[in-house]
PDB file of C-alpha atoms in Angstrom:
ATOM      1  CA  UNK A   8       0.000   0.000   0.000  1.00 87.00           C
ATOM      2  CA  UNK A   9       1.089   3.414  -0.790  1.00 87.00           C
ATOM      3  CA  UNK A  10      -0.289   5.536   2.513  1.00 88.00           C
ATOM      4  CA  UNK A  11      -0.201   8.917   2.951  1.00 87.00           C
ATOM      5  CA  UNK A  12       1.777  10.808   5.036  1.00 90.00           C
ATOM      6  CA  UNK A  13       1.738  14.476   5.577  1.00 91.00           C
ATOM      7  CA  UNK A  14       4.617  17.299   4.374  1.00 94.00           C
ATOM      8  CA  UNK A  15       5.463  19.884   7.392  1.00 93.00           C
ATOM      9  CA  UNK A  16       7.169  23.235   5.959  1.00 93.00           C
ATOM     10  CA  UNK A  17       8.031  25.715   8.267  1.00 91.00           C
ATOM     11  CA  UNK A  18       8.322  29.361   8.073  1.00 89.00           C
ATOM     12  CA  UNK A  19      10.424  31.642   6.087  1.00 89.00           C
ATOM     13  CA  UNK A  20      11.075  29.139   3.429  1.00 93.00           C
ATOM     14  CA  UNK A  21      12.462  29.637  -0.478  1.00 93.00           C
ATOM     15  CA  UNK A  22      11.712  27.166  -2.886  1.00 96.00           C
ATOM     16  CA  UNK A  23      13.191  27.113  -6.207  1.00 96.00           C
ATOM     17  CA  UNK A  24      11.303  26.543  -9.807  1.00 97.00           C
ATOM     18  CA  UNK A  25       9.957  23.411  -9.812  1.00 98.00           C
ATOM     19  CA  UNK A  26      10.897  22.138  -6.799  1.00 98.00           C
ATOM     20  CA  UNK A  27       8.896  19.094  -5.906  1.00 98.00           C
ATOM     21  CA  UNK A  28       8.134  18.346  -2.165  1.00 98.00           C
ATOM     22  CA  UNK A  29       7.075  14.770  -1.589  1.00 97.00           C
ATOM     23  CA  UNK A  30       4.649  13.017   1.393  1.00 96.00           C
ATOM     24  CA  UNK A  31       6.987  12.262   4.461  1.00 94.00           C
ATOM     25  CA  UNK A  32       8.742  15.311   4.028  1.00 97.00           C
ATOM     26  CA  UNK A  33       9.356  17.844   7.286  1.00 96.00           C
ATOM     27  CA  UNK A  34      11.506  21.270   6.084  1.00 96.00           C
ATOM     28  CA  UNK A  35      12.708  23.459   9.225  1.00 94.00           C
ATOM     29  CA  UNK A  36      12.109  27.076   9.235  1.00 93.00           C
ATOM     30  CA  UNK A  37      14.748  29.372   7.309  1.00 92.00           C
ATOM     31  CA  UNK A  38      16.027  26.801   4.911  1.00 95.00           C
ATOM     32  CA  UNK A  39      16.242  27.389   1.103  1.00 95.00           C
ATOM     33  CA  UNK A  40      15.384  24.094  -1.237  1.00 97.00           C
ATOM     34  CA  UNK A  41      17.045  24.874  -4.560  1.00 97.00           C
ATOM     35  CA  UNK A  42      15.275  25.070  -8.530  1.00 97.00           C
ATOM     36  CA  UNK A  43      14.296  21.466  -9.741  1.00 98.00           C
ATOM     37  CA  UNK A  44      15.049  19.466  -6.782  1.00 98.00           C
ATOM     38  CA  UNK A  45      13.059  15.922  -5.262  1.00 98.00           C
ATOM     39  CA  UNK A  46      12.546  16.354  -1.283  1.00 98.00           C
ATOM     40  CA  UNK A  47      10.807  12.982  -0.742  1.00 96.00           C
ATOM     41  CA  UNK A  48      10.656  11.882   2.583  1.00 95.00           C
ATOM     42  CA  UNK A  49      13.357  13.872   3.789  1.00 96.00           C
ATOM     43  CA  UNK A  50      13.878  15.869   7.187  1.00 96.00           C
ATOM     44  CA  UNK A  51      16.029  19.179   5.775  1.00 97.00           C
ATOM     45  CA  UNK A  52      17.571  21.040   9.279  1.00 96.00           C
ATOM     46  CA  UNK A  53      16.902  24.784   9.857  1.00 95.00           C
ATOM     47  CA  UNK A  54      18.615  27.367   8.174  1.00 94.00           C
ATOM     48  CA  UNK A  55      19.990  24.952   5.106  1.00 96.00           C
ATOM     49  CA  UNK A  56      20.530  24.840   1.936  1.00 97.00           C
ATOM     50  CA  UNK A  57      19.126  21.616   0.015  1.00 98.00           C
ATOM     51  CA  UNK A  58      19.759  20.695  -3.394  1.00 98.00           C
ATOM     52  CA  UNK A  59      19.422  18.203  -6.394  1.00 97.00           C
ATOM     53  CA  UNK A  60      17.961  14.669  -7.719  1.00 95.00           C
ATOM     54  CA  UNK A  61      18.945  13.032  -5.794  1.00 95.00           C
ATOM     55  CA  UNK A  62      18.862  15.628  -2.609  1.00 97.00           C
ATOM     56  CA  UNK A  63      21.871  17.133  -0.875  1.00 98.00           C
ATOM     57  CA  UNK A  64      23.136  19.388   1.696  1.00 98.00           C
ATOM     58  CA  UNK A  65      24.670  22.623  -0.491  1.00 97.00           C
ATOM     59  CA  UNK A  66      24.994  24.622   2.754  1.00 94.00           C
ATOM     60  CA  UNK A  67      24.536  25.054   6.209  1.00 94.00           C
ATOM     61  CA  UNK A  68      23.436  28.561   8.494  1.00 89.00           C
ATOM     62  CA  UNK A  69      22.019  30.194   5.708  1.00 86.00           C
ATOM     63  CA  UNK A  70      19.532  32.734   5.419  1.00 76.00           C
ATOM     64  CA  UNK A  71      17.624  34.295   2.564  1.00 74.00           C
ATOM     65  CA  UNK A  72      16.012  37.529   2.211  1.00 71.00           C
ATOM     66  CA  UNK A  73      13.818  39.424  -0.423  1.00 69.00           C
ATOM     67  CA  UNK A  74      17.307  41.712  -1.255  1.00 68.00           C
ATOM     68  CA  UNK A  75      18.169  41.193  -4.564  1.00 67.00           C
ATOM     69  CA  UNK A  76      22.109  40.748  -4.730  1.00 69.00           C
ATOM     70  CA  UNK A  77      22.833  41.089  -8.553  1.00 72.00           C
ATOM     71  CA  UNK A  78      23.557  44.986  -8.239  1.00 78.00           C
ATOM     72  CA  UNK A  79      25.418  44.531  -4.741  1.00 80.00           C
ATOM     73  CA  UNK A  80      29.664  45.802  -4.620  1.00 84.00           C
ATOM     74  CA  UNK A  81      31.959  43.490  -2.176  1.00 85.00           C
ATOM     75  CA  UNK A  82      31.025  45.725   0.415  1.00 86.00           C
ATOM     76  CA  UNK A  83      27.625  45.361   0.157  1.00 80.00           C
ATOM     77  CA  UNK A  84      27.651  41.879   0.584  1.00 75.00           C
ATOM     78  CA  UNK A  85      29.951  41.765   2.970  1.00 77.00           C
ATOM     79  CA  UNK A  86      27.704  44.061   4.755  1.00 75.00           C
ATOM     80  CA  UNK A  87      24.993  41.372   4.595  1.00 70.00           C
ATOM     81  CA  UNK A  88      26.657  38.444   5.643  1.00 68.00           C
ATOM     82  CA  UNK A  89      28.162  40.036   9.126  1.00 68.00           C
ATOM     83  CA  UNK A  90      24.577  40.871   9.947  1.00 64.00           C
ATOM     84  CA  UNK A  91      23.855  40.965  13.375  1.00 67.00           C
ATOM     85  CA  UNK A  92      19.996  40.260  12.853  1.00 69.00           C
ATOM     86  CA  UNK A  93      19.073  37.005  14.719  1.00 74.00           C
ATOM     87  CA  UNK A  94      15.545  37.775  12.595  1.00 74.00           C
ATOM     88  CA  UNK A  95      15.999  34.579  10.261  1.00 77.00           C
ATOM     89  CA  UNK A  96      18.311  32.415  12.145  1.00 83.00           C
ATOM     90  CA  UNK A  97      16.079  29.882  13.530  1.00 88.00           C
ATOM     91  CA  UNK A  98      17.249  27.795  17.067  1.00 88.00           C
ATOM     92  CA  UNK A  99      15.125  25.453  19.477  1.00 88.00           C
ATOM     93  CA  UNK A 100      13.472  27.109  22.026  1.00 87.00           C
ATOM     94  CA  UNK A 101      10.482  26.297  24.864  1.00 84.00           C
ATOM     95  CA  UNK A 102       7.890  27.243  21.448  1.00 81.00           C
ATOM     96  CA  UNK A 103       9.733  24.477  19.403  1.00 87.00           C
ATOM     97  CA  UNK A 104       6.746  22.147  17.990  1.00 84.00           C
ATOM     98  CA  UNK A 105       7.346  18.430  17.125  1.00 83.00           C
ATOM     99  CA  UNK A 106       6.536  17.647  13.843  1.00 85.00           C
ATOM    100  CA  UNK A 107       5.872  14.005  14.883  1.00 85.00           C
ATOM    101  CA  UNK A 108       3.857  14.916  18.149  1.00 82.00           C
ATOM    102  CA  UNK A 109       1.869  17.282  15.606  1.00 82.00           C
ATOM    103  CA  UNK A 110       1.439  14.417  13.162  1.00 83.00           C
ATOM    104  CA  UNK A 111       0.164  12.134  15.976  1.00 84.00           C
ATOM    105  CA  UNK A 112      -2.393  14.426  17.601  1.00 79.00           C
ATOM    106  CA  UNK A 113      -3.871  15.475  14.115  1.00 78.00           C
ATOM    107  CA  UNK A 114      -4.549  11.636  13.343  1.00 81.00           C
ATOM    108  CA  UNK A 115      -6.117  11.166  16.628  1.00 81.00           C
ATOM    109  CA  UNK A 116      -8.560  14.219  16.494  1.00 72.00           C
ATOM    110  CA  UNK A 117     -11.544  14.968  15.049  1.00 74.00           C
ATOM    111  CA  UNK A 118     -12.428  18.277  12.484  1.00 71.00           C
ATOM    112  CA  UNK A 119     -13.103  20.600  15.123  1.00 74.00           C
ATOM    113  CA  UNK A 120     -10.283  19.663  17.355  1.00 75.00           C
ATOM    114  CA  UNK A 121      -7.612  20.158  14.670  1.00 75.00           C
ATOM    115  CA  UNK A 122      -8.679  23.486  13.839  1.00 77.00           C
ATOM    116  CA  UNK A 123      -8.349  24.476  17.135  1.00 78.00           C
ATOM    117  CA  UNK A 124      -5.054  22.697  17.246  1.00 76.00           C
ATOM    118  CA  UNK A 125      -3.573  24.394  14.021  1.00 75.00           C
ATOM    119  CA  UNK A 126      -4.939  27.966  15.612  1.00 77.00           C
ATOM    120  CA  UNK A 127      -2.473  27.505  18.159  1.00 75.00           C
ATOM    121  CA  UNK A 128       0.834  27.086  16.025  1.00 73.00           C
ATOM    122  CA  UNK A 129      -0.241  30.854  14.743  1.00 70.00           C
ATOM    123  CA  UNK A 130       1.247  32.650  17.312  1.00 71.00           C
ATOM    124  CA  UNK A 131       3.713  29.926  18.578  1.00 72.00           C
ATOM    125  CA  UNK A 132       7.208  32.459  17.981  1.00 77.00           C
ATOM    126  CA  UNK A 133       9.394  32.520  15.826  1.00 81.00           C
ATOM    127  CA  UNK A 134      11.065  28.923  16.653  1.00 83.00           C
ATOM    128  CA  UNK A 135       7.832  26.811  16.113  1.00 82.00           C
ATOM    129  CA  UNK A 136       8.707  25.022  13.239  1.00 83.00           C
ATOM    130  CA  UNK A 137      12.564  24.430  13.733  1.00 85.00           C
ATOM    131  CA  UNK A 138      14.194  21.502  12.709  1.00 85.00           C
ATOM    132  CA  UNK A 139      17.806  20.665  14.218  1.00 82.00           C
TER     133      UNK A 139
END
């Protein structure tokens, strides 16, 4: 049998074109999944890069933002990188959800309770969905 199984994506995430995310998968906040790859199944860490058919680790403690770097001097960019904004690094914390415990209380409730369970992850912090 081919059974489902559902795909957790937390926040702040950058897909690439065509990028194809697969059942199974669980993608930590702040981590970029590069044009034209297969996540299937995969847990992808916090603040990563991902990449490829099949999938690999590019780079690790990355960020993105909506900048666009194309007109950017050395400076600029080394302006960037020495940034001392914590705003998209993503760590554990006490607000850290489990995507497993999620997974298991979802299949275990009924409509009504799983709406009010999802409500909650709304206003969770910044750390809910971060995968280490």
């Amino acid at each position: 049998m081919n059974w489902p199984k559902s795909i957790y994506v937390g926040d702040h995430i950058w897909f690439g074109q065509n990028a194809m995310i697969f059942k199974g998968s669980k993608i930590g906040s702040g981590s970029i999944i590069g044009a034209n790859s297969v996540v299937s199944n995969k847990r992808i860490p916090s603040n990563t890069t991902y990449a490829g058919a099949p999938l690999r680790l590019i780079h690790e403690n990355t960020f993105w933002t909506p900048h666009s770097v194309h007109g950017w001097n050395d400076e600029e960019i080394k302006k960037m990188s020495e940034s001392d904004s914590d705003l998209f690094s993503y760590s554990p914390d006490e607000n850290t959800l489990d995507f497993d415990e999620i997974e298991s209380i979802l299949n275990s409730s009924n409509q009504d309770d799983t709406v009010e369970y999802v409500l909650m992850f709304l206003f969770a912090g910044k750390n809910r969905f971060c995968l280490k």
